Coordinates of C-alpha atoms in Angstrom, one line a residue:
X1 CA 9.4 26.2 20.8
X2 CA 8.6 22.8 19.3
X3 CA 6.3 23.0 16.3
X4 CA 5.2 20.9 13.3
X5 CA 3.7 21.6 9.9
X6 CA 1.2 19.4 8.2
X7 CA 0.2 20.2 4.5
X8 CA -2.8 17.8 4.4
X9 CA -6.0 19.4 3.0
X10 CA -8.2 16.7 4.8
X11 CA -9.0 17.5 8.4
X12 CA -8.9 14.0 9.7
X13 CA -5.5 13.1 7.9
X14 CA -3.0 12.1 10.5
X15 CA -5.3 13.3 13.3
X16 CA -4.0 10.8 15.9
X17 CA -0.4 11.7 15.0
X18 CA -1.2 15.3 15.6
X19 CA -2.8 14.7 18.9
X20 CA 0.3 12.9 20.0
X21 CA 2.6 15.7 18.8
X22 CA 0.4 18.3 20.6
X23 CA 0.4 16.2 23.9
X24 CA 4.3 16.2 23.6
X25 CA 4.5 20.0 23.4
X26 CA 4.5 20.4 19.6
X27 CA 2.4 23.4 18.3
X28 CA 1.1 23.3 14.7
X29 CA 2.2 26.1 12.3
X30 CA 0.0 26.9 9.3
X31 CA 2.7 28.1 6.7
X32 CA 5.4 26.0 5.2
X33 CA 7.9 28.9 5.5
X34 CA 7.4 29.1 9.3
X35 CA 9.8 27.8 11.7
X36 CA 9.0 24.1 12.4
X37 CA 10.8 20.9 13.6
X38 CA 8.7 18.3 11.8
X39 CA 7.0 18.5 8.5
X40 CA 4.3 15.7 8.2
X41 CA 3.9 15.6 4.4
X42 CA 0.7 14.2 2.9
X43 CA 1.6 13.1 -0.7
X44 CA 5.1 13.1 -2.2
X45 CA 8.1 15.2 -0.9
X46 CA 9.4 17.7 -3.4
X47 CA 13.1 17.0 -3.6
X48 CA 13.7 20.7 -4.3
X49 CA 12.5 21.5 -0.7
X50 CA 15.1 19.2 0.9
X51 CA 18.1 21.5 0.4
X52 CA 16.2 24.3 2.1
X53 CA 15.7 22.3 5.4
X54 CA 17.7 23.2 8.5
X55 CA 19.8 20.7 10.4
X56 CA 17.2 20.4 13.2
X57 CA 14.3 19.8 10.8
X58 CA 12.8 16.4 9.9
X59 CA 10.3 15.2 7.3
X60 CA 8.3 12.0 7.3
X61 CA 9.0 10.7 3.8
X62 CA 11.7 10.2 1.3
X63 CA 11.6 11.5 -2.2
X64 CA 10.2 8.8 -4.7
X65 CA 9.0 6.6 -1.9
X66 CA 5.9 6.1 -4.1
X67 CA 8.1 3.6 -5.9
X68 CA 7.2 1.2 -3.1
X69 CA 4.0 2.7 -1.6
X70 CA 1.9 2.8 -4.8
X71 CA 0.6 -0.7 -5.7
X72 CA 1.2 -0.3 -9.5
X73 CA 4.8 1.0 -9.0
X74 CA 5.5 -1.7 -6.5
X75 CA 4.6 -4.4 -9.1
X76 CA 6.6 -2.7 -11.8
X77 CA 9.7 -2.5 -9.6
X78 CA 9.2 -6.1 -8.4
X79 CA 9.2 -7.3 -12.1
X80 CA 12.4 -5.2 -12.7
X81 CA 14.1 -6.9 -9.8
X82 CA 12.9 -10.4 -10.9
X83 CA 14.3 -9.9 -14.3
X84 CA 17.6 -8.8 -12.8
X85 CA 18.0 -11.3 -10.0
X86 CA 15.7 -14.2 -11.2
X87 CA 12.5 -15.8 -10.1
X88 CA 14.1 -17.8 -7.3
X89 CA 14.7 -14.6 -5.4
X90 CA 11.6 -12.8 -6.3
X91 CA 8.7 -15.2 -6.2
X92 CA 6.7 -13.9 -3.3
X93 CA 4.1 -11.9 -5.1
X94 CA 1.0 -13.3 -6.8
X95 CA 0.5 -12.7 -10.6
X96 CA -0.6 -9.1 -11.1
X97 CA -1.8 -6.8 -14.0
X98 CA -2.0 -3.0 -14.2
X99 CA -5.4 -1.6 -14.8
X100 CA -6.4 -0.5 -17.3
X101 CA -3.1 -0.7 -19.3
X102 CA -2.7 -4.5 -19.1
X103 CA -6.3 -5.6 -19.5
X104 CA -5.4 -7.5 -22.8
X105 CA -2.5 -9.3 -21.0
X106 CA -5.0 -10.2 -18.2
X107 CA -7.4 -11.6 -20.7
X108 CA -4.7 -13.7 -22.4
X109 CA -3.6 -14.9 -19.0
X110 CA -7.1 -16.0 -18.2
X111 CA -7.5 -17.8 -21.5
X112 CA -4.1 -19.6 -21.2
X113 CA -5.0 -20.6 -17.7
X114 CA -8.2 -22.2 -18.9
X115 CA -10.4 -20.3 -16.5
X116 CA -14.0 -20.5 -17.6
X117 CA -15.7 -19.1 -14.6
X118 CA -16.5 -22.5 -13.0
X119 CA -13.6 -22.8 -10.5
X120 CA -14.7 -21.2 -7.2
X121 CA -11.2 -20.8 -6.1
X122 CA -10.2 -18.9 -9.1
X123 CA -10.6 -15.2 -7.9
X124 CA -8.9 -11.9 -8.5
X125 CA -8.6 -9.2 -6.0
X126 CA -8.7 -5.6 -7.5
X127 CA -7.2 -2.7 -5.6
X128 CA -7.6 0.9 -6.6
X129 CA -4.5 3.0 -7.6
X130 CA -4.4 5.5 -4.7
X131 CA -6.5 4.3 -1.8
X132 CA -5.9 3.0 1.7
X133 CA -7.5 1.3 4.7
X134 CA -9.1 -1.2 2.3
X135 CA -11.2 1.4 0.4
X136 CA -12.3 0.3 -3.0
X137 CA -10.9 -3.3 -2.9
X138 CA -13.2 -5.9 -4.6
X139 CA -13.0 -9.6 -5.4
X140 CA -14.1 -11.0 -8.7
X141 CA -14.5 -14.6 -10.1
X142 CA -12.1 -15.4 -12.9
X143 CA -13.5 -15.9 -16.3
X144 CA -13.3 -14.8 -19.9
X145 CA -15.7 -11.8 -19.3
X146 CA -13.7 -10.4 -16.3
X147 CA -11.4 -8.0 -18.3
X148 CA -14.5 -6.5 -20.1
X149 CA -16.2 -6.1 -16.7
X150 CA -13.3 -4.2 -15.2
X151 CA -13.0 -2.0 -18.2
X152 CA -16.7 -1.2 -18.0
X153 CA -16.3 -0.3 -14.3
X154 CA -13.5 2.0 -15.1
X155 CA -11.1 0.3 -12.7
X156 CA -7.7 1.9 -12.3
X157 CA -5.1 0.1 -10.1
X158 CA -4.0 -3.5 -10.0
X159 CA -5.7 -6.9 -10.4
X160 CA -3.9 -9.7 -8.4
X161 CA -4.6 -13.4 -8.3
X162 CA -6.2 -14.1 -4.9
X163 CA -4.4 -16.5 -2.7
X164 CA -7.0 -19.4 -2.3
X165 CA -5.1 -21.1 0.6
X166 CA -4.2 -18.3 3.0
X167 CA -2.6 -19.0 6.4
X168 CA -5.5 -19.4 8.8
X169 CA -5.7 -19.2 12.7
X170 CA -8.6 -21.3 13.9
X171 CA -10.2 -20.8 10.4
X172 CA -9.9 -17.0 10.4
X173 CA -7.9 -14.8 8.1
X174 CA -5.6 -12.4 9.9
X175 CA -2.8 -10.0 9.4
X176 CA 0.0 -8.7 11.4
X177 CA 1.3 -5.1 11.3
X178 CA 4.9 -4.3 12.5
X179 CA 5.8 -0.6 12.8
X180 CA 9.2 0.5 11.7
X181 CA 11.1 3.9 11.3
X182 CA 13.4 4.1 8.2
X183 CA 15.9 6.8 8.8
X184 CA 18.2 6.0 5.8
X185 CA 18.1 4.0 2.6
X186 CA 21.9 3.9 2.2
X187 CA 23.0 2.5 4.5
X188 CA 19.7 0.9 5.3
X189 CA 18.7 2.0 8.8
X190 CA 15.6 0.6 10.3
X191 CA 14.2 0.9 13.9
X192 CA 11.5 -1.6 14.8
X193 CA 8.9 -0.7 17.4
X194 CA 8.5 -3.2 20.2
X195 CA 4.8 -3.7 19.7
X196 CA 2.7 -4.5 16.7
X197 CA -1.0 -5.0 15.7
X198 CA -2.9 -8.2 14.8
X199 CA -6.3 -8.2 13.2
X200 CA -8.6 -11.1 12.7
X201 CA -11.7 -11.6 10.6
X202 CA -14.9 -12.2 12.5
X203 CA -16.2 -15.0 10.3
X204 CA -14.6 -18.3 9.1
X205 CA -12.7 -18.0 5.8
X206 CA -14.6 -19.0 2.7
X207 CA -14.8 -18.2 -1.0
X208 CA -18.5 -19.2 -1.3
X209 CA -19.4 -15.6 -0.9
X210 CA -16.7 -13.2 -2.2
X211 CA -18.9 -10.2 -1.5
X212 CA -18.7 -10.8 2.3
X213 CA -16.6 -8.4 4.2
X214 CA -16.1 -10.3 7.4
X215 CA -14.5 -13.4 6.3

């Protein structure tokens, strides 16, 4: 009998995935020690559990994957790679600061950049530490008061310089999602799904109103 185990404590977590699994003959088991084929792990995989897995069992994550999937860890590792291989190879991420630990560095960067709050294109995007689907993201005008404002709001996560000249299609912001399955880090083995997803804003791009959610 095909079966899967999902350790999420949130009812709607991976709901679509579970519907697909059930449609393909997988039954859900409620105990981690039960016999299952797929373990859909919400959170991080405990490396101590991997040696206990049987040859036919699969889990959806690699240990320590949060080195890439958490925004603060991604930036920290990006800086590590830039120091090792140089800025010519690693120059594809905007200036970022960890919150709240690097508020003083953010303040110094704003001062050195001469941001006095009058440039409408000088904007920072703040993303919370452990959120998804755009939850908790906010835009802020750059200026000397910004670090203190973020401190007062209790922001935890990252603050990145907002790209003021994004690639636009007919004046609209967009993004493209490509779905891949990584089965091995070494050697790196990646399977790309044949279809993707494109999303478009519903209003023309502008920084005149940074609170607007549709542009």
